[in-house]
PDB file of C-alpha atoms in Angstrom:
ATOM      1  CA  ALA A  15     -41.844 104.740  20.768  1.00  0.00           C
ATOM      2  CA  ALA A  16     -41.415 107.776  18.557  1.00  0.00           C
ATOM      3  CA  LYS A  17     -44.251 110.146  17.728  1.00  0.00           C
ATOM      4  CA  ARG A  18     -44.420 108.894  14.207  1.00  0.00           C
ATOM      5  CA  ASP A  19     -45.120 105.374  15.463  1.00  0.00           C
ATOM      6  CA  MET A  20     -48.347 106.464  17.140  1.00  0.00           C
ATOM      7  CA  PRO A  21     -50.421 108.507  14.623  1.00  0.00           C
ATOM      8  CA  ARG A  22     -53.791 107.419  16.108  1.00  0.00           C
ATOM      9  CA  VAL A  23     -52.785 108.586  19.587  1.00  0.00           C
ATOM     10  CA  ARG A  24     -51.619 111.938  18.186  1.00  0.00           C
ATOM     11  CA  ARG A  25     -54.976 112.415  16.352  1.00  0.00           C
ATOM     12  CA  ALA A  26     -56.954 111.478  19.450  1.00  0.00           C
ATOM     13  CA  LEU A  27     -54.977 113.972  21.545  1.00  0.00           C
ATOM     14  CA  ASN A  28     -55.509 116.756  18.978  1.00  0.00           C
ATOM     15  CA  GLY A  29     -59.229 116.000  19.001  1.00  0.00           C
ATOM     16  CA  CYS A  30     -59.354 116.320  22.797  1.00  0.00           C
ATOM     17  CA  LEU A  31     -57.524 119.593  22.741  1.00  0.00           C
ATOM     18  CA  LYS A  32     -60.024 120.949  20.158  1.00  0.00           C
ATOM     19  CA  ALA A  33     -62.951 119.783  22.226  1.00  0.00           C
ATOM     20  CA  LYS A  34     -61.846 121.964  25.185  1.00  0.00           C
ATOM     21  CA  PRO A  35     -60.785 125.315  23.740  1.00  0.00           C
ATOM     22  CA  PRO A  36     -58.820 127.728  25.970  1.00  0.00           C
ATOM     23  CA  ARG A  37     -60.784 130.219  28.000  1.00  0.00           C
ATOM     24  CA  SER A  38     -60.350 133.981  28.167  1.00  0.00           C
ATOM     25  CA  ARG A  39     -58.103 135.342  30.816  1.00  0.00           C
ATOM     26  CA  LEU A  40     -59.549 137.601  33.524  1.00  0.00           C
ATOM     27  CA  PRO A  41     -58.674 141.267  33.073  1.00  0.00           C
ATOM     28  CA  LEU A  42     -56.068 142.916  35.267  1.00  0.00           C
ATOM     29  CA  PRO A  43     -57.398 144.657  38.369  1.00  0.00           C
ATOM     30  CA  ASP A  44     -57.768 148.481  38.081  1.00  0.00           C
ATOM     31  CA  GLU A  45     -55.117 148.939  40.804  1.00  0.00           C
ATOM     32  CA  VAL A  46     -52.544 147.093  38.678  1.00  0.00           C
ATOM     33  CA  VAL A  47     -53.367 148.996  35.492  1.00  0.00           C
ATOM     34  CA  TYR A  48     -53.357 152.406  37.161  1.00  0.00           C
ATOM     35  CA  GLY A  49     -50.258 151.533  39.162  1.00  0.00           C
ATOM     36  CA  LEU A  50     -48.466 150.643  35.953  1.00  0.00           C
ATOM     37  CA  ALA A  51     -49.630 153.875  34.311  1.00  0.00           C
ATOM     38  CA  GLY A  52     -48.371 155.815  37.325  1.00  0.00           C
ATOM     39  CA  VAL A  53     -44.891 154.249  37.060  1.00  0.00           C
ATOM     40  CA  LEU A  54     -44.837 154.996  33.308  1.00  0.00           C
ATOM     41  CA  LEU A  55     -45.845 158.583  33.969  1.00  0.00           C
ATOM     42  CA  SER A  56     -43.106 158.956  36.585  1.00  0.00           C
ATOM     43  CA  LEU A  57     -40.564 157.733  34.008  1.00  0.00           C
ATOM     44  CA  GLY A  58     -41.850 160.306  31.518  1.00  0.00           C
ATOM     45  CA  HIS A  59     -43.707 157.930  29.185  1.00  0.00           C
ATOM     46  CA  LYS A  60     -46.988 159.816  28.945  1.00  0.00           C
ATOM     47  CA  ALA A  61     -48.203 158.332  25.685  1.00  0.00           C
ATOM     48  CA  VAL A  62     -47.560 154.745  26.848  1.00  0.00           C
ATOM     49  CA  ALA A  63     -49.271 155.400  30.135  1.00  0.00           C
ATOM     50  CA  LEU A  64     -52.347 156.682  28.290  1.00  0.00           C
ATOM     51  CA  MET A  65     -52.257 153.631  26.043  1.00  0.00           C
ATOM     52  CA  VAL A  66     -52.276 151.311  29.036  1.00  0.00           C
ATOM     53  CA  VAL A  67     -55.246 152.979  30.656  1.00  0.00           C
ATOM     54  CA  LEU A  68     -57.125 153.451  27.372  1.00  0.00           C
ATOM     55  CA  GLY A  69     -56.522 149.831  26.480  1.00  0.00           C
ATOM     56  CA  LYS A  70     -58.099 148.618  29.676  1.00  0.00           C
ATOM     57  CA  GLU A  71     -60.973 151.058  29.768  1.00  0.00           C
ATOM     58  CA  GLY A  72     -61.827 150.569  26.089  1.00  0.00           C
ATOM     59  CA  TYR A  73     -60.953 146.839  25.970  1.00  0.00           C
ATOM     60  CA  MET A  74     -58.796 147.590  22.953  1.00  0.00           C
ATOM     61  CA  CYS A  75     -56.275 145.487  21.053  1.00  0.00           C
ATOM     62  CA  PRO A  76     -52.691 146.747  21.035  1.00  0.00           C
ATOM     63  CA  MET A  77     -52.679 147.579  17.347  1.00  0.00           C
ATOM     64  CA  GLU A  78     -55.934 149.608  17.733  1.00  0.00           C
ATOM     65  CA  MET A  79     -54.160 151.752  20.388  1.00  0.00           C
ATOM     66  CA  VAL A  80     -50.969 152.138  18.360  1.00  0.00           C
ATOM     67  CA  ASN A  81     -52.916 153.572  15.372  1.00  0.00           C
ATOM     68  CA  LEU A  82     -54.888 156.121  17.411  1.00  0.00           C
ATOM     69  CA  LYS A  83     -54.491 159.828  16.825  1.00  0.00           C
ATOM     70  CA  CYS A  84     -55.511 162.725  19.150  1.00  0.00           C
ATOM     71  CA  GLU A  85     -58.534 163.514  17.002  1.00  0.00           C
ATOM     72  CA  ASP A  86     -59.893 159.957  17.509  1.00  0.00           C
ATOM     73  CA  LEU A  87     -60.774 160.847  21.135  1.00  0.00           C
ATOM     74  CA  ARG A  88     -64.030 162.833  21.087  1.00  0.00           C
ATOM     75  CA  ALA A  89     -65.196 164.929  24.031  1.00  0.00           C
ATOM     76  CA  PRO A  90     -68.827 164.880  25.091  1.00  0.00           C
ATOM     77  CA  VAL A  91     -71.282 167.084  23.286  1.00  0.00           C
ATOM     78  CA  GLY A  92     -72.430 170.048  25.296  1.00  0.00           C
ATOM     79  CA  GLY A  93     -76.142 170.417  25.997  1.00  0.00           C
ATOM     80  CA  ALA A  94     -76.787 166.653  25.934  1.00  0.00           C
ATOM     81  CA  GLN A  95     -78.342 164.780  28.859  1.00  0.00           C
ATOM     82  CA  VAL A  96     -75.912 164.202  31.732  1.00  0.00           C
ATOM     83  CA  ALA A  97     -76.107 160.439  31.135  1.00  0.00           C
ATOM     84  CA  LEU A  98     -75.064 160.912  27.509  1.00  0.00           C
ATOM     85  CA  GLN A  99     -72.050 163.146  28.168  1.00  0.00           C
ATOM     86  CA  LEU A 100     -69.426 160.493  27.572  1.00  0.00           C
ATOM     87  CA  TYR A 101     -66.073 160.440  25.784  1.00  0.00           C
ATOM     88  CA  THR A 102     -65.806 158.239  22.700  1.00  0.00           C
ATOM     89  CA  VAL A 103     -62.898 156.809  20.700  1.00  0.00           C
ATOM     90  CA  THR A 104     -63.102 156.142  16.987  1.00  0.00           C
ATOM     91  CA  VAL A 105     -61.093 153.092  15.998  1.00  0.00           C
ATOM     92  CA  ALA A 106     -59.890 152.687  12.389  1.00  0.00           C
ATOM     93  CA  PRO A 107     -61.464 155.786  10.871  1.00  0.00           C
ATOM     94  CA  GLU A 108     -62.615 155.561   7.269  1.00  0.00           C
ATOM     95  CA  ASP A 109     -61.138 158.924   6.299  1.00  0.00           C
ATOM     96  CA  ARG A 110     -57.607 157.538   6.988  1.00  0.00           C
ATOM     97  CA  CYS A 111     -58.438 154.307   5.054  1.00  0.00           C
ATOM     98  CA  GLU A 112     -57.849 152.186   8.161  1.00  0.00           C
ATOM     99  CA  ARG A 113     -59.494 148.904   8.994  1.00  0.00           C
ATOM    100  CA  SER A 114     -59.652 147.014  12.269  1.00  0.00           C
ATOM    101  CA  LYS A 115     -58.500 143.439  12.488  1.00  0.00           C
ATOM    102  CA  THR A 116     -62.058 142.352  11.688  1.00  0.00           C
ATOM    103  CA  GLY A 117     -62.175 144.580   8.581  1.00  0.00           C
ATOM    104  CA  ILE A 118     -64.445 147.242  10.094  1.00  0.00           C
ATOM    105  CA  SER A 119     -63.960 151.025   9.832  1.00  0.00           C
ATOM    106  CA  ASP A 120     -65.275 153.819  12.062  1.00  0.00           C
ATOM    107  CA  ASP A 121     -65.831 151.550  15.030  1.00  0.00           C
ATOM    108  CA  THR A 122     -66.730 153.634  18.090  1.00  0.00           C
ATOM    109  CA  ILE A 123     -65.944 152.846  21.676  1.00  0.00           C
ATOM    110  CA  VAL A 124     -67.830 154.687  24.468  1.00  0.00           C
ATOM    111  CA  LEU A 125     -65.759 155.319  27.555  1.00  0.00           C
ATOM    112  CA  ASP A 126     -68.323 154.958  30.313  1.00  0.00           C
ATOM    113  CA  ARG A 127     -65.914 155.542  33.150  1.00  0.00           C
ATOM    114  CA  PRO A 128     -64.387 158.917  32.124  1.00  0.00           C
ATOM    115  CA  ASP A 129     -63.101 159.935  35.605  1.00  0.00           C
ATOM    116  CA  TRP A 130     -59.471 159.494  34.543  1.00  0.00           C
ATOM    117  CA  LEU A 131     -59.991 161.826  31.550  1.00  0.00           C
ATOM    118  CA  GLY A 132     -61.073 164.648  33.936  1.00  0.00           C
TER     119      GLY A 132
END
């Protein structure tokens, strides 16, 4: 029978699919991300390699990374406690009239594993 002949079955199937939403995928292992970044660096794609690592470390969406500028990466403030000396990234700065996909400006991401920024 054609799909149009079974509307109740189709509705029941759609209801079952909504009852069990898809789950989030596990993140890529660090070795895979850094390996990919290494290959990109060896091919001369420095900016893309940085985007790959920053995307993983900051758990960022692709469009958030594309819109970043150098001044969005902030170095730690000198004189602060050692535990507070962390790099931050400002996503969708208000002064550039940008908004994130959720409509927020000046969202800040703290990079708590800054070893790769060295």
